PDB file of C-alpha atoms in Angstrom:
ATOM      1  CA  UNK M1346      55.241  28.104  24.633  1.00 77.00           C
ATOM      2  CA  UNK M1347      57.782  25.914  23.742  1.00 87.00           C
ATOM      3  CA  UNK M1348      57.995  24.694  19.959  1.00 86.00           C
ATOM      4  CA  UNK M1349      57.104  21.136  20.437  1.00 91.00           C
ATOM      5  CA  UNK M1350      53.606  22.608  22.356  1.00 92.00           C
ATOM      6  CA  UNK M1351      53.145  25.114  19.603  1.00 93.00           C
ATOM      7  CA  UNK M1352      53.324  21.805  17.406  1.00 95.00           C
ATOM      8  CA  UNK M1353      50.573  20.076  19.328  1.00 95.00           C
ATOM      9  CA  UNK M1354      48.697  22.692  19.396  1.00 96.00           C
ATOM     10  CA  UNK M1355      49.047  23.569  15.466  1.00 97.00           C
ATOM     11  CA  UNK M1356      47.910  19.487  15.327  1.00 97.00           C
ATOM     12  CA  UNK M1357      44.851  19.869  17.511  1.00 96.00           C
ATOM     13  CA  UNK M1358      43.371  22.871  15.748  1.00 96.00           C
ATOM     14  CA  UNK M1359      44.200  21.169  12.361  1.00 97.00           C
ATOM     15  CA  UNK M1360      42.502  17.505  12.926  1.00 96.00           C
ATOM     16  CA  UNK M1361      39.246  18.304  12.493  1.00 96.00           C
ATOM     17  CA  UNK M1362      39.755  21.014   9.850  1.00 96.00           C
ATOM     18  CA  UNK M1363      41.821  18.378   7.719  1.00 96.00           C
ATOM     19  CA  UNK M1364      38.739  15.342   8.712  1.00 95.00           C
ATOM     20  CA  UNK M1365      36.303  18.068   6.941  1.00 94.00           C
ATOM     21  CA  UNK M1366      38.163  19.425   4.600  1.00 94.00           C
ATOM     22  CA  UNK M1367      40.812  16.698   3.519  1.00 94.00           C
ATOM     23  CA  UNK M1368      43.942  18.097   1.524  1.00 93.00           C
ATOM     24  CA  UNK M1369      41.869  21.399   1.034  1.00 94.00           C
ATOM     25  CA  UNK M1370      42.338  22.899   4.363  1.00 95.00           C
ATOM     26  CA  UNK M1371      44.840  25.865   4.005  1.00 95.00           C
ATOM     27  CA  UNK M1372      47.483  26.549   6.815  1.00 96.00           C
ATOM     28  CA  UNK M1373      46.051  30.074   7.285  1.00 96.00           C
ATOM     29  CA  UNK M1374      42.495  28.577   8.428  1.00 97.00           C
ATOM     30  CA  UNK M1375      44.691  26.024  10.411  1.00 97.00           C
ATOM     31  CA  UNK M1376      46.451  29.074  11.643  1.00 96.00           C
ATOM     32  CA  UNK M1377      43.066  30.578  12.553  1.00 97.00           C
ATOM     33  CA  UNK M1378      41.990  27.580  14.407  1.00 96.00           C
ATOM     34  CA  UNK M1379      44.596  27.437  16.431  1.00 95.00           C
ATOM     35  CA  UNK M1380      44.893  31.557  17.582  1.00 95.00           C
ATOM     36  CA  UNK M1381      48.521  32.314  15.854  1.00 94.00           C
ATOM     37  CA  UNK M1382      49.494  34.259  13.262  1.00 95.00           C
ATOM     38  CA  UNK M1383      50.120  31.716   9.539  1.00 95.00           C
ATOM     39  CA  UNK M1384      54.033  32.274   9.745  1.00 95.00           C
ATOM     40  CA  UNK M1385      54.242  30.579  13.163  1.00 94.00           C
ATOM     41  CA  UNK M1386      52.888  27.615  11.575  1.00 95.00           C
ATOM     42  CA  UNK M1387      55.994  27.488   9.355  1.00 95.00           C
ATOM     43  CA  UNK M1388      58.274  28.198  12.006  1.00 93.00           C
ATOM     44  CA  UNK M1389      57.265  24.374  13.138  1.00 93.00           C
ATOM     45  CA  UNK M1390      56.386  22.781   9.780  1.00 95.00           C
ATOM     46  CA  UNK M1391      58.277  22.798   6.815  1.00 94.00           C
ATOM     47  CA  UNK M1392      54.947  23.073   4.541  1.00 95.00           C
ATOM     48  CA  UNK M1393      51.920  22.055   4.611  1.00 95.00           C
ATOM     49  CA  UNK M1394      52.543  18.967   3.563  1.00 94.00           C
ATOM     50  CA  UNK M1395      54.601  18.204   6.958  1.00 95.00           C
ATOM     51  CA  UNK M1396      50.959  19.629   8.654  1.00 96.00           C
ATOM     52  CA  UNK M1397      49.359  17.240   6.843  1.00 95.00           C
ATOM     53  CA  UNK M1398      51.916  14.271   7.567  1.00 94.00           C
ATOM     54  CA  UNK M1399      51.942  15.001  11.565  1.00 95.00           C
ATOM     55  CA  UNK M1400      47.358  14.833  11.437  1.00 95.00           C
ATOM     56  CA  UNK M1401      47.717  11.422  10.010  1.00 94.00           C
ATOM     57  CA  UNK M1402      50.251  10.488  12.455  1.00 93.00           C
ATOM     58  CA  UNK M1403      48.566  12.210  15.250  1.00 94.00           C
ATOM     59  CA  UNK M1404      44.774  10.510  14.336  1.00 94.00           C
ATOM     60  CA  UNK M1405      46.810   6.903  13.901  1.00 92.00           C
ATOM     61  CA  UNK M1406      48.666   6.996  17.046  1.00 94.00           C
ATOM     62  CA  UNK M1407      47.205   4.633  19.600  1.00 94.00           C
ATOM     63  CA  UNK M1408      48.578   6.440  22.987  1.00 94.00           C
ATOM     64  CA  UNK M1409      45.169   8.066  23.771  1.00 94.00           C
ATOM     65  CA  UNK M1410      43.481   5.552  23.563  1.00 95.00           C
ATOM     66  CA  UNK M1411      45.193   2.610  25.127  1.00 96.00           C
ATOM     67  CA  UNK M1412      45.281   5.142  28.027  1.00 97.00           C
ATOM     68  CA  UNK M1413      41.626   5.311  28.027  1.00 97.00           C
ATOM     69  CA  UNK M1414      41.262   1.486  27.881  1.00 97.00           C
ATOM     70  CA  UNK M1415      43.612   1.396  31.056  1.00 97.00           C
ATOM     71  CA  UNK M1416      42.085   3.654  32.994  1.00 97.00           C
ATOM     72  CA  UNK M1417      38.774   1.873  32.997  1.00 98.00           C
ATOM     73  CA  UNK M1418      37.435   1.054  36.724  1.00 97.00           C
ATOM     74  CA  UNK M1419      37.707  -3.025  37.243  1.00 97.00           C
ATOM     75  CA  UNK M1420      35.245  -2.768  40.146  1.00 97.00           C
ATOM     76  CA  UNK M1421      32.591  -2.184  37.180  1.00 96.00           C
ATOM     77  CA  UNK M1422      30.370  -5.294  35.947  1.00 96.00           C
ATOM     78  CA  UNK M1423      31.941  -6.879  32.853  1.00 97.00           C
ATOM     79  CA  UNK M1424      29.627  -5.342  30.927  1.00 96.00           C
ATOM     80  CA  UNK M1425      29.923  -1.452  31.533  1.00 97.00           C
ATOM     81  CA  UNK M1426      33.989  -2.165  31.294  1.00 98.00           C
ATOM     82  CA  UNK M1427      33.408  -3.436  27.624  1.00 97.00           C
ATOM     83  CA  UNK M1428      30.901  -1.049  26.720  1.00 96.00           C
ATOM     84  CA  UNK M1429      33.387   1.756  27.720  1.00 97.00           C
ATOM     85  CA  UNK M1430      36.028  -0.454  25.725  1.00 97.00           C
ATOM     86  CA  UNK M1431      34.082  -0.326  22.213  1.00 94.00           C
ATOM     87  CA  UNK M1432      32.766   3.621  22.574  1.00 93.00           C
ATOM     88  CA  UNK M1433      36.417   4.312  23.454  1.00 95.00           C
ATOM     89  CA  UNK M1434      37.879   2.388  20.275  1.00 93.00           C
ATOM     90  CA  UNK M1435      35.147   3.397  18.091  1.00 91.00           C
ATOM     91  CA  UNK M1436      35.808   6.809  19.062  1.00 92.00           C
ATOM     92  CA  UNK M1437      39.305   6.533  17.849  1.00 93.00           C
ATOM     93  CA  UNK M1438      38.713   4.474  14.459  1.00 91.00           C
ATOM     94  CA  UNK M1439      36.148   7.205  13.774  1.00 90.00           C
ATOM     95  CA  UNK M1440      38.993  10.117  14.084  1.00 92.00           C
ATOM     96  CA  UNK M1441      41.720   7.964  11.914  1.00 92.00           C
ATOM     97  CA  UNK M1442      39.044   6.881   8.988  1.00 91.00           C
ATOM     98  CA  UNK M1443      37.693  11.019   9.124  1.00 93.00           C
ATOM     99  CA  UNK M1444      41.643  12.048   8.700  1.00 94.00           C
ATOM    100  CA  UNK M1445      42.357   9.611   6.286  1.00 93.00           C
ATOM    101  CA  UNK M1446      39.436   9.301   4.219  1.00 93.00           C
ATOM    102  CA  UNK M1447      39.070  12.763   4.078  1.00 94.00           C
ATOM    103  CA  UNK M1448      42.738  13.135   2.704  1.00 94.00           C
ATOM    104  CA  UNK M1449      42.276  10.038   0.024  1.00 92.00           C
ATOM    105  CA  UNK M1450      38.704  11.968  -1.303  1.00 91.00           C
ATOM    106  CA  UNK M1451      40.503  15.108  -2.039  1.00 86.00           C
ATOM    107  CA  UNK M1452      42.868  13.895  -3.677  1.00 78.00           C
ATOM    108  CA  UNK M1453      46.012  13.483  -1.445  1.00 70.00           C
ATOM    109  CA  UNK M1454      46.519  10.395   0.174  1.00 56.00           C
ATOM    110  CA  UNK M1455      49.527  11.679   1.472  1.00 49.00           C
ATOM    111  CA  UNK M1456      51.814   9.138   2.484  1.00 47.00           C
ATOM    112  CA  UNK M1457      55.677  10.436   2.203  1.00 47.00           C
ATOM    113  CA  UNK M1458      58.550   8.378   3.400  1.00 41.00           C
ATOM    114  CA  UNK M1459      60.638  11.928   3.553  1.00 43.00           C
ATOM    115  CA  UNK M1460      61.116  15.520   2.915  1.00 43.00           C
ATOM    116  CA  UNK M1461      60.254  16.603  -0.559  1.00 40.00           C
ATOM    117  CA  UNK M1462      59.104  13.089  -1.879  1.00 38.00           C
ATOM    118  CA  UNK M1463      55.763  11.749  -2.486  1.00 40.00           C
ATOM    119  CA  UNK M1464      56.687   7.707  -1.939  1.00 44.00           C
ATOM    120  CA  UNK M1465      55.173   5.754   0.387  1.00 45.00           C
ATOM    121  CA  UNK M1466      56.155   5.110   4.239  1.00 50.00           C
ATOM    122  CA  UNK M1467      58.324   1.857   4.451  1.00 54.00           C
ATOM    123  CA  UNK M1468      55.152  -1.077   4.551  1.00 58.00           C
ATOM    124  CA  UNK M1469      57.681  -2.996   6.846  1.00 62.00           C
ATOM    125  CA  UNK M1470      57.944   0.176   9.337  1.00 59.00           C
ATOM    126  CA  UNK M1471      53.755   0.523   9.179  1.00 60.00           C
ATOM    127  CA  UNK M1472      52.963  -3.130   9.487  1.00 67.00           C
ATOM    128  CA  UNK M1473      55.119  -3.471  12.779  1.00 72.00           C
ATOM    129  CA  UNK M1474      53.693  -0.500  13.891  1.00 76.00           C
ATOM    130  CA  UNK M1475      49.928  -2.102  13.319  1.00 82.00           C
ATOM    131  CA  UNK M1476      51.218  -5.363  14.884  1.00 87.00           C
ATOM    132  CA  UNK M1477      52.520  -3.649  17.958  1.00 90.00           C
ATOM    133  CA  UNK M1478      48.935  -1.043  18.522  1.00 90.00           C
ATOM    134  CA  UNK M1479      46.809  -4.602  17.959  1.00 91.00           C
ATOM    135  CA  UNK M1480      49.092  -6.472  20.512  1.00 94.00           C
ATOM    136  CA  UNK M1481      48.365  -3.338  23.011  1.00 95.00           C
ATOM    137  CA  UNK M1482      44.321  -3.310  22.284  1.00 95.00           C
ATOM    138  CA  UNK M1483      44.545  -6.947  23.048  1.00 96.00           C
ATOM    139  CA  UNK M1484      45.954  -6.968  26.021  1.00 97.00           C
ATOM    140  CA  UNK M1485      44.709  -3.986  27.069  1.00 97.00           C
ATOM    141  CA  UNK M1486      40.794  -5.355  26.539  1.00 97.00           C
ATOM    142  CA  UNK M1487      42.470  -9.123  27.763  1.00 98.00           C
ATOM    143  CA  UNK M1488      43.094  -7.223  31.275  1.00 98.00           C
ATOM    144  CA  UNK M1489      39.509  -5.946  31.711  1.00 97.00           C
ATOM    145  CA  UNK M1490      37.857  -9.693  30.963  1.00 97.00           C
ATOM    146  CA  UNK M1491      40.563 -11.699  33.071  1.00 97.00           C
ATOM    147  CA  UNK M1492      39.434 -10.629  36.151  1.00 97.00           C
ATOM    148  CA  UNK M1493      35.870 -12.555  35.247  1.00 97.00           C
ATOM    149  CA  UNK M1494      38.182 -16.031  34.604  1.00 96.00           C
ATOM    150  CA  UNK M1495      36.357 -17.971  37.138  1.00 96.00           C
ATOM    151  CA  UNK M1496      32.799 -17.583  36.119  1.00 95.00           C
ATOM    152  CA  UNK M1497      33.529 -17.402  32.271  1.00 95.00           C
ATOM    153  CA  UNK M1498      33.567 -20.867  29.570  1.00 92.00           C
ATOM    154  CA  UNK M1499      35.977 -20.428  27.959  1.00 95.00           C
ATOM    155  CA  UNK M1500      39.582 -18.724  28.617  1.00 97.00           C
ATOM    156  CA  UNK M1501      39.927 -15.307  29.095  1.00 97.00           C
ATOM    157  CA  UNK M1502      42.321 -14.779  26.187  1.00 97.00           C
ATOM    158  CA  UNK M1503      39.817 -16.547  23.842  1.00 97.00           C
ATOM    159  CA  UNK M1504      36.971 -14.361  24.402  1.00 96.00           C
ATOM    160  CA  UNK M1505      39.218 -11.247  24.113  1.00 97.00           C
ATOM    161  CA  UNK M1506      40.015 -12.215  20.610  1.00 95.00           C
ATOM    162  CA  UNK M1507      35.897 -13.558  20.063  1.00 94.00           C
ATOM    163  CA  UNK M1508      35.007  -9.610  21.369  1.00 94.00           C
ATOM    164  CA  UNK M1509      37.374  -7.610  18.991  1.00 93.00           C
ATOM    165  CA  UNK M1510      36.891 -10.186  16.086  1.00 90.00           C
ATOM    166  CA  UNK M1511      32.661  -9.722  16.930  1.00 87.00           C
ATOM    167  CA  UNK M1512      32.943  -6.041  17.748  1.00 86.00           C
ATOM    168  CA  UNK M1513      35.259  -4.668  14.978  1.00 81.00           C
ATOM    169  CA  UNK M1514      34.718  -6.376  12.191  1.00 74.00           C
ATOM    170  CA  UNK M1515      31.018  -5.698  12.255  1.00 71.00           C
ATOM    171  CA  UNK M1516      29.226  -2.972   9.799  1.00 62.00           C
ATOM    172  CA  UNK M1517      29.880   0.609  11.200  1.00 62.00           C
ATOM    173  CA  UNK M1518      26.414   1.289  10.823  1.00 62.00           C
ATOM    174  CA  UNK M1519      24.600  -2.078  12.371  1.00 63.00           C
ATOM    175  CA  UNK M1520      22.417   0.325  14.685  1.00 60.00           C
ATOM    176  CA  UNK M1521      20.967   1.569  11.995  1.00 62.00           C
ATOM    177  CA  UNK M1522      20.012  -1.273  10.270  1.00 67.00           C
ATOM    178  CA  UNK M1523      18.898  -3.412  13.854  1.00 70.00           C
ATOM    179  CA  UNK M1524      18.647  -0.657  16.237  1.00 73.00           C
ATOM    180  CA  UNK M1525      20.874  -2.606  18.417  1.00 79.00           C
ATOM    181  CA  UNK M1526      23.220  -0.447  20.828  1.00 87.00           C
ATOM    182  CA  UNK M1527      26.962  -1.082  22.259  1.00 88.00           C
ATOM    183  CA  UNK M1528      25.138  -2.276  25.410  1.00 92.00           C
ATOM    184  CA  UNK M1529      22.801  -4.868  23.509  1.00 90.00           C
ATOM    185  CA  UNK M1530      25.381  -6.377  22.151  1.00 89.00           C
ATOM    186  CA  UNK M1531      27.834  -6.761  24.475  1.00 93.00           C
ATOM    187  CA  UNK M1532      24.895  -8.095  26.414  1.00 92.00           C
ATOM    188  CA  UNK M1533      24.396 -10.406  23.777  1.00 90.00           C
ATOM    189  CA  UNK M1534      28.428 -11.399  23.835  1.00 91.00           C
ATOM    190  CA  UNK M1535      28.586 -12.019  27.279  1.00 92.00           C
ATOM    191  CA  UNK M1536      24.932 -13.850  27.609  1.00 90.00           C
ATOM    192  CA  UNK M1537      24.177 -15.406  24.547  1.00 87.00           C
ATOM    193  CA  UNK M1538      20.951 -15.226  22.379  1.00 83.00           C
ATOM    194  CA  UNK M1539      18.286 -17.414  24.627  1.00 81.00           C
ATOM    195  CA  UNK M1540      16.223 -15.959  26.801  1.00 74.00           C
ATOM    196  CA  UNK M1541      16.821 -15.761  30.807  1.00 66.00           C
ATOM    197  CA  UNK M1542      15.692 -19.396  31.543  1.00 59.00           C
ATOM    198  CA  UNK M1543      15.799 -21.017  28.134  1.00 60.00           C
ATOM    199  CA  UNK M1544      18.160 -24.072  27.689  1.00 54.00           C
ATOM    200  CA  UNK M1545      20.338 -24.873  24.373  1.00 51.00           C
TER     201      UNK M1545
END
């Protein structure tokens, strides 16, 4: 196993230990988690500070699931493709808030620009980094409604940013209080709230 495996793998057994545990977890249960011994753990990380530092990068990073966006089938109705869409991005805001929240609760926000220092990443770096995961999401959920251009109102790249305004900035916990699903309301996006037959 090459180092930069044994680092993904030291990242994949820590995730959810660090979502549960926050700044508590110790490298010798992340060391259990993963099947190695605790000194191979420092063999890749400095401390396990730097453990902590690669989980939040790891549950921020937007590769996964941009990858799972694009890979959904076009030749599904509009409405399966955006139900996928929102269970696939709700999956991953789920895994960064559990990381990070978890690591703010216990104490340890643990933001470091560098080695040995407790500062703060560069806001510049992070907010370009933000800007460039939205721009990706967009066009990523702007590629599964353009297809639908000639039956829809209103251009595609104006519903795309009605659908992730609707769909994430809405309470985490709306089924609970409505007992309306993913599929009801992207039903509802796509359909409106009359009845089949009713006019405006």
């Amino acid at each position: 196993m090459t180092a930069e495996q044994r680092r993904e793998t030291i990242i994949r057994a820590a995730l959810p230990l660090v979502a549960e545990r926050g700044a508590a977890v110790t490298t010798a249960q992340i060391a259990r988690a993963a099947g190695i011994g605790e000194a191979t753990v420092f063999r890749v990380f400095d401390d396990k500070d730097a453990v902590l530092d690669a989980c939040v990068a790891a549950a921020m990073d937007p590769t996964h699931v941009l990858q799972q966006l694009r890979s959904i089938s076009l030749a599904q109705p509009l409405v399966d493709r955006l139900v996928e869409a929102v269970d696939a991005l709700d999956a991953y805001l789920n895994r960064m808030g559990a990381v990070i929240g978890a690591l703010h609760a216990s104490g340890n926000p643990n933001r470091r620009s560098g080695r040995g220092t407790a500062e703060p990443a560069q806001p510049r770096q992070r907010s370009a980094g933000r800007d460039a995961s939205q721009a990706a999401t967009r066009q990523a959920i702007l590629e599964l409604i353009e297809p639908e251009q000639p039956h829809l109102r209103l251009p595609a790249h104006t519903l795309t940013d009605l659908f992730l305004g609707m769909f994430f900035g809405r309470s985490r916990n709306l089924h609970q209080h409505t007992g309306i699903d993913t599929r009801q309301l992207v039903d509802l996006f796509l359909h409106g709230a009359y009845s089949t037959g009713r006019a405006a």
